Amino acid sequence: MSGHPAYTEFHPRWYRRQMSTWWWLGKRAYLVFILRELSSVFVAWFVVFGLLMLRAVGQGDGQYQRFLDWAASPWVVVVNVVALLFVLLHAITWFNLAPKAMVVRLRGQRVPGSLVAASQYAGWVVLSAFVIWLLVGAG
Amino acid sequence: MADSITLQVTRYRPEEESEPTIQEYDVPLGRQWSVLDGLNYVKDQIDGTLSFRWSCRMGICGSCGMTVNGEPKLTCGAFLTDYAPGPVRVEPLANFPVIRDLVVEIGDFIRKLPSVQPWIVREEERPVSEGEYLQTPEELDDYQQYSMCINCMLCYAACPVYGLDPEFMGPAAIALAQRYNLDSRDEGSRERLDVLIEHEGIWGCTFVGECTAVCPKGVDPAGAIQRYKLTAATETLKSFLLPRGAR
Amino acid sequence: MTRRTVEPILWLLFSSGGVMAALFVPVLLFLFGLAFPLGWITPPDHDHLQAVASHPLTIIVVFVVFVLCLFHAAHRFRYTLYDGLQIKHLKELVAVLCYGGAIVGSALSAYVLLTVA
Amino acid sequence: MTASHDVLLIGGGGAGLRAAIAVAETNPELSVAVVSKVYPMRSHTVSAEGGAAGVIADDDTLDEHAYDTISGSDWLCDQDAVEAFVQEAPEELLRLEHWGCPWSREPDGRVAVRPFGGMKNMRTWFAADKTGFHMLHTLFQTSLKYDGVRRYDEWFVTKLLVDDGRVHGVVAVELMSGRIEAITAKTVILCTGGCGRVFPFTTNANIKTGDGMSLAYRAGAPLKDMEFVQYHPTGLPFTGILITEAARAEGGWLLNKDGYRYLQDYDLGKPDPHPVLRSMELGPRDRLSQAFEHEVEKGRTTDTPYGPIVHLDLRHLGAKVIDTKLPFVRELCLQYQNIDPVQELVPVRPVVHYMMGGVHTDIDGATPLGGLYAAGEVACVSINGANRLGSNSLPECLVFGARAGRAAAQYAAEAGEPPSAVQAQAEDERRRLERTLADRAGGGERISTIRSEMQQVMEDSAGIYRSQDSLAKGADQLAQLQERFRVADLDDRSRTFNTELTAMLELQAMLDVAETMVQSALRREESRGAHQRTDFPARDDARFLAHSLVHRNPDGSCRVEYLPVTMTRWPPGERVYGR
Ligand SMILES: Cc1cc2nc3c(=O)[nH]c(=O)nc-3n(C[C@H](O)[C@H](O)[C@H](O)COP(=O)(O)OP(=O)(O)OC[C@H]3O[C@@H](n4cnc5c(N)ncnc54)[C@H](O)[C@@H]3O)c2cc1C
Ligand code: SF4
Ligand code: F3S
Ligand code: FES
């Protein structure tokens, strides 16, 4: 006999419920979760889009202009708007949840999660500003 | 305010029916009454056949977890007035087999628990005569939150990953592993890592986060699992970078 | 250390990709996907862009960001399929497709970035 | 199924789990099993808040702990048991520390201690104000380490199998399936906890129905000192949820409706802004609960729908102390009373809390019945006498759980196999239970009606103050309730998780226990500790410096006898507090 409790290991009369394929519609939190997970598709899309752009840049000014025109076509704009929303969802959820994975200590004191999140947001803003400056301002 | 409220209670009588049904009961809407008080009123005054678990009625024994209006709750800590005017749906906890009425089978957790070695592991045990292991309040604080788990299983009921894949170790068990890992007296984190690094351990969790949202004791299993992933990943990286044997 | 799965490494890629995606993607997607094509902000001229893009530092950064983003997306999408569609029986296939895609994408990124330079 | 073990524990609370580990450590060869009607971590030990006493500070001594305990018990405890207890308590608490219990600490890392009611020095170890919770989970999780410990979770024990004056196992119902099985064993240790649910207003959980006391009593073991029931002075009205004594130990005050610290009027010392040991709010529980009754008589309490109350004032402690030392108190007040103790007064009233009496055992937990041991609240060793000191009971579970475990392990190693006669007995019991399920005719009374009437009878007849009249009347009413119980009805005939059946079995146990309480109280014509007779207000050492022992007669009635108290070094004296 091992340390395991003496159960009736299996019982035919237990009622076992199956989760429906649509379980994530049942609760707001689950829906947000699935949307957050779907952001992955749009992150991938961003890489594809970026590669197309870089290839155009590599092929000279003409291709670059054509790329910009293509990117202004309605369906690409729509895709990018949606993608931006998803990517923002990703960024926000990521910054909010990341403090959970790390315990940051300053002089022996645990830094509260809200502070960690706030500093991440600050970093985000600075970095975004730098990218804009690099691409637009420094020209 | 009305002076009574309707409970819509899920019934399942395994000897008579093959599927759960819903039964309604009207109970008084007492000012301080919890959902559990309502159920006890039913059991004592209306229908003695209703089965559910409870004991401490003060949110510490962890036995009265049920689904109340779709949310996993300790029924002794969920108050009827907060659901007025009703009706209040009371169902068994999700993701577990139902034994009867509101009673679910949690043996799965009980069987998994020992596998994460939720006890102090030491290479060498110090005799009691040498006194206590010193542990500063800060060191206590490192794991205290994870030691607050009452095994109420609300987090398992809220976690879709567990619902989809019962092999998943689940939030509370991992939080308890972390409770011991972070205890300054413990030396067993290596052994626990070997168990939890399997797919059914921490990696199954996709950070839905509902476990933490429903936990009545502020344990934050989602955070525990994330922290554990970070540790496990860096440990693995180290073992790749460092030569063999040099742990 | 007896048994080791690759899962921790995949997770590390996933989470560093998550950081990259959170930090860089919103601003870049906003600029190149909306602001420049729609003329909200005057797009940088080709030469400037070419200059920035062919700087070795940029190449390295962009490559790292792209690769990590791809692995982030692959990992997350894999679990989305598991959870959302309950296709546990196709586990291996899904994994191969997801990470395979990320590897192919990484190779393409390397190729494109080098041709720009 | 024929299950058979060397040592069988009934109860998976603090005492049961400690005993199980003790058996496993004493002799790993033995097969140990723990039967519990709830999962072990649901046991009532989980609710204990305040702390566990054990001498550890440099300026404290074992003798002082012994003296506090003995004077607290109004000299009714056995002094040899108390000496063993105070000696072993620190060791046991340290062992729990080594097993991982998250005791609260001093800044330098040593275990912290707090003051507690009736204790002259600071010696109460605590894990914030969830001491019992942390102890129980530590014990439960540690017990998982021992492969030899087998568990029967959610099995309800209905009978002890006795043959020829020796216990050979039990009959139990597996709640999930309803199957009724005999589990035989060479020794059985009862660790089934107390019986607060005999009263209407109690801090005790739903499972505390005195099952073990009734099992032992019916099997032929006597119950000891059953008239001593502890009222805790501070329970929340309506729910009866406990506000731990630690709240007063940290500096809380008890105020009557005029905002006056009324305890100063009851020979408990002078008010001081800071907590003073063995004084005022840190006096013993019996005296504080009695003081409340006098305040009611004087009309100085506040009336509420749930009876008269006084107030516990914690506001001057401030949010910081409350959040670090008493977080659960705040949580409970907020959740169950809608009151924030940081800003508001907490309404409280005395509430039935603990059973000093229990199954008669010696210092190793052995009962007079061969092969039967008992430990924890179900047992009466006795270290609690006429009034238990707060924070003595958790360490009691550890010390005597371990002792009983070791003794039982030894007994089991020498005992033979159970005789076949017990199988026939088990068969009888199975038939009785099946009849209970099948034969209840219908049209009878509800279990819950009889239960609440019994609780009311107990409150009225055997409350904080009793008398010949109230007790005699109570005894009559209980006899009638016994009659009505015989024809009570069950709605639920299912075998699967039939909680109405368990409620019925529990009610039967409570009726037994209630009768022994009233009968012992009736015979004890003196006032001592928690037993206060309005018709005999003085302590009477000449006649009653003795334990009462209730035996069950073959016809079901009971017989009360007396057993001298064991004295070693502390002759009976006056109980002095606040001076
Ligand atoms: C609210 C509260 C606060 C307290 N605070 C303190 C404190 O601060 N300090 C202190 O020292 N003491 C305190 N006490 C007292 C102390 O907690 C108890 O005396 C002690 O925990 C009892 O432990 P036990 O192991 O004897 O029983 P329990 O923990 O009650 O366990 C009883 C076990 O027996 C099992 N059982 C019972 N009947 C059956 C049956 N028929 N079949 C199968 N199994 C059965 C149950 O399932 C359970 O596992 C407190 C008590 C209460 C009520
Ligand atoms: S982690 Fe929280 S929700 Fe989960 S079992 Fe523990 S206390 Fe309950
Ligand atoms: S809900 Fe489940 S998926 Fe992870 S974060 Fe919690 S365990
Ligand atoms: S009854 Fe114990 S947690 Fe609700």
PDB file of C-alpha atoms in Angstrom, chain B residues 5 111 125 139 157 180 201 215 223:
ATOM      1  CA  ILE B   5     -34.635  35.251  -2.810  1.00  0.00           C
ATOM      2  CA  ARG B 111      -3.194  12.757  -6.005  1.00  0.00           C
ATOM      3  CA  GLU B 125      18.126  17.506   8.883  1.00  0.00           C
ATOM      4  CA  GLU B 139      12.643  35.739   4.301  1.00  0.00           C
ATOM      5  CA  ALA B 157     -12.460  25.570 -11.560  1.00  0.00           C
ATOM      6  CA  TYR B 180       8.515  25.593  -0.475  1.00  0.00           C
ATOM      7  CA  GLY B 201       3.856  21.152 -15.045  1.00  0.00           C
ATOM      8  CA  CYS B 215      -8.518  33.084  -5.388  1.00  0.00           C
ATOM      9  CA  GLY B 223       2.228  35.003 -10.503  1.00  0.00           C
TER      10      GLY B 223
END
